[in-house]
Amino acid sequence: MWEVIGMGLAGEGIGPARAREQFLREGSVEGAVRSPILNSWQRSRSLGLTPEGCELPFRQDLDLDGRLVRAAVPVLDRLQSRFAGRNMNVSLADGRGAVLQRRFGEASLVRHLAAIQSVPGFVFAERFGGTNGIGLALAERQLINVFGAEHFAERSQSSACAAIPVRDLLSGRIEGVLCLGFPLTDADTALNTVIRKAAGVIERRLLEQSSARERALLQAYLDARRHAPGGETSGNGQLGELAESGLDWRDQMILKEKATELITSAQRAAVEVSLPGGRRVTLLSRPVTSASGVEGIVIEAVLPSAHQRVAVPAEAGTPATPLAEQVLAPATPLPGHLPDAAPGRAVATARRPGTPGMPAAMGSTAPDSAARGLVMVGEPGVGTYAVAARRRLELLSEASTRIGTTLDVSRTAHELAEMAVPRLADFITIDLPAAVLRGEEPTDPRSGLHRTVVHGIRDDCPFYPAGEPVDLRPTTPQLRCLATGEPVLEPDLRAATGWIAQDPGHAQDLLDHHVHSLITVPLLARGIALGVASFYRSADPAPFGDDDRSLAQELATRAAICIDNARRYTREHTMVLALQRSLLPHSFPEQNAVEVASRYMPAESGVGGDWFDVIPLSGTRIALIVGDVVGHGMHAAATMGRLRIAARNFAELDLGPDEVLTHLDNLVGRLDRDEDAAEAAGSPGIIGATCLYAIYDPTSQQCVMARSGHPPPAIVRPDGTVTFPDLPAGPPLGLGGLPFETAAFHLPEGSQLVLYTDGLIQDRHRDFDRALDRLRQALAHPDRSPEDTCEAVLRTVVPDHPTDDIALLVARTRVLATHRVATWDVASDPACVSGIRAAVTRQLAEWGLDEVVFATELLLSELVTNAIRYGTGPIQVRLLHDRTLICEVSDTSSTAPHLRHAASTDEGGRGLFLVAQLAQAWGTRYTADGKVIWAECALEAPGGKPGAIEAHFDDIPAI
């Protein structure tokens, strides 16, 4: 194996592929992955992205004829011709990460690529696509290389890319991203030089669209630099390209703020500026006059040698590869080309030392050398306004990536507050109607407001606290802006009578804390007011102005769109969750076989199709079911409901676990076929489901189970031993054609049977075996009740941010005492019926059930007589004294009786009618040796009074 240091290709130690795999398992990869890549991975994971689920949104509101496209088209044409015939693609994206243009070296590539790789409009911002060239260049604001496994999405593992931001040279704002994509095997360090030069040309073409006065001042500076003494030219560089030596975009913001003051002073000066981390940079201010007489000030940054060491790219001083020679060949100058010595920007990135057109001294690492970079050029008097405008643009640009990172209404409101403080305001409060917080559309945003956010530069200001309802008067600026839909500016709160009238004492407290200026902005999305944001200023002596009002409105508008998206997601999530919970059991039936408790926990990203059920069966047995439908959302929840109802119906037929799963498997297969047409039309089809079905018999303490692709249950013995039985897995439901196998286990009284879905133990952020061990530790307490066991499992095993929903069912076994079970063997002789009646009468008297003797005698006489007449021996009678009296007659015949309505002339056919009238329920279940006819009777006579049994037969036809 080989490695290119700094490029991230596979090395002798741990390569990107192994590092990425280790990272996804929550292992440590510090030092094994480049910090920009690792930071991006961590951000992607915090956003809830998955390697196989990075879905890119598609935007149609693209500016396909804007200044960026106009500046870039000639450059893209040139690159396309240079890469002709090569497996290379060139992309231009806007400042949001949406691709505007795509060019291909080999035209036939378009026919073989997915839409997201060939069609403009897909957004590659990091919050959607994870780690990728375009998204990471926007996040890191510098040249980025991403190779193979460094991509977060699975689909990009075989490719590599180089991407660089394209800036407005006068404002410093990132206008877009230029990206080169190529196979991983074609990685070439010389391509970094190619993309830098191409981006520089696009930036200079953007500069040509700026005003003549701005360009004249910049050209005067460049001319002065070219004719300066040799000692000064050695420092010709720019601030943006020095980011790798310690100056990031935050440092640049600090330097630009100080540069604004120097331009305003209009004097030659040298000022030392302190940066975070104890670093210092010297700013030089010098006057400059253009050829047309425009007078301005140029600000340069001088970095000491300790901060100036920039690693010379591999291409500097080494022969170019054949690919680089073709791309860098001096053929025809690119359109918009300026002299090589020109840094070509007001605030941003310049060429690296050692690149064509840069003085050789820039590549030096001598201790006494110093790096210089252009920070700003402007005219005194307008510099302040220009920088203020740039700050507003940068704030809005940053807000587009930092507001709306989640689909949570409250979190989105907090992100707006974090963006506004302290760069626009010192304090901000955000009030939203309770309906919005629930995901609903507000009917009247002026009523039912709740204080959702209170955020500021300190915590001692006496604003109404968050979480409380806010009752505002109609005269307040907040309700006035909601009524008109327009922001309200109160430059002096001491004169704001409507604001003071709300609560004079509270208003005076705020004024005492030097709060003096206010802007209230309605949060409007699709013409609907979703709440109000209030921006307060205190520390800055200057009150809010019209520009601040426009900026606050723009911020609020962007936040409102994100809040509306989060609100609609919340509404859908709430609807799906309500559907899911309505389809799950609200309570469990009364029975004595097990003590049971359950929990359901939806995933953070959406509701899935996990379900459970407890179904009483004949003979005091109980069925326990847990299932999981693949997928999330309304479709998964609805499918879950269909499967749960079907499973309950199959269970009512007294089928074995393997037979129930076979019927469910056939059902899912039919549903899949029925969904094919809907899936072709764009609706999601059923992918599959898993299920675990168990039947526990408290008379024998036997538990029979079968599963279809589902995790095995946990069995907790009375001594605290926790085991995961070796249960045949079986295929997931819907595959068809494969049998299911059962396994039987003896469960002593007091054992706990724990059924769960895979969301409990499977999570991409943790090791599976570790999660299983935590589950074993949580269950190793046999003295706990099922309710306490559920709480312990949720508290210790469930991940902090579950990506899949979780269903948990815990059942503690009970035993039907032997003295409550009576069994008799009966010979195939009608004369034996009277003996059985007498034995049953004695047993019922012993149990204290004299009231039901008459009904039970009639019922058993009919069942035993039918078994003797139509069945085959041996015949057995069993009575179970539980919540009801259960009568069972078994024989070795597989022929089941059927209830029918006998005609008045028929001599027979009324026996089962009597059974149905006397019993609460009756039925047939098949066994390996034959069948069992069973009937359940109440423990008191029907109606609870004498004569009720006789009344029961009034509607029976005469014989």
Coordinates of C-alpha atoms in Angstrom, one line a residue, residues 592 619-620 816 819-822 824 840-841 843-845 847-857 859-860 863 877-888 918-922 934-941:
N592 CA -53.3 -15.6 34.9
G619 CA -56.5 -23.8 27.8
T620 CA -55.1 -20.8 29.8
L816 CA -51.6 -23.0 37.2
H819 CA -54.9 -28.9 42.3
R820 CA -56.7 -26.7 39.8
V821 CA -56.3 -29.2 37.0
A822 CA -58.4 -32.4 36.8
W824 CA -59.8 -38.3 33.3
V840 CA -67.0 -33.9 37.2
T841 CA -69.8 -33.2 39.7
Q843 CA -64.6 -32.2 41.3
L844 CA -66.8 -29.1 40.9
A845 CA -68.2 -29.5 44.4
W847 CA -63.7 -26.5 43.9
G848 CA -66.9 -24.9 45.3
L849 CA -68.5 -24.5 41.9
D850 CA -71.9 -26.0 42.7
E851 CA -73.7 -23.3 40.7
V852 CA -72.3 -24.4 37.4
V853 CA -72.6 -28.2 37.9
F854 CA -75.8 -28.5 35.8
A855 CA -74.4 -26.5 32.8
T856 CA -71.1 -28.3 32.9
E857 CA -72.7 -31.8 33.0
L859 CA -71.7 -29.5 28.1
L860 CA -69.4 -32.4 28.9
L863 CA -68.6 -33.2 24.0
V877 CA -61.3 -35.1 29.6
R878 CA -59.6 -32.2 31.4
L879 CA -61.0 -29.4 33.6
L880 CA -59.0 -26.2 34.3
H881 CA -60.1 -24.0 37.1
D882 CA -58.8 -20.5 36.2
R883 CA -60.6 -17.2 35.7
T884 CA -63.2 -19.4 34.0
L885 CA -63.9 -23.1 34.0
I886 CA -62.4 -24.6 31.0
C887 CA -63.6 -28.0 29.7
E888 CA -61.4 -29.9 27.2
L918 CA -73.9 -22.8 27.6
A919 CA -70.3 -21.7 27.0
Q920 CA -68.8 -18.2 26.8
A921 CA -66.5 -19.4 24.0
W922 CA -65.7 -22.8 22.4
W934 CA -62.7 -26.9 24.4
A935 CA -65.3 -24.7 26.0
E936 CA -65.1 -21.9 28.6
C937 CA -67.8 -21.5 31.2
A938 CA -68.4 -18.7 33.7
L939 CA -67.7 -19.5 37.3
E940 CA -71.3 -18.8 38.2
A941 CA -74.6 -19.9 36.6

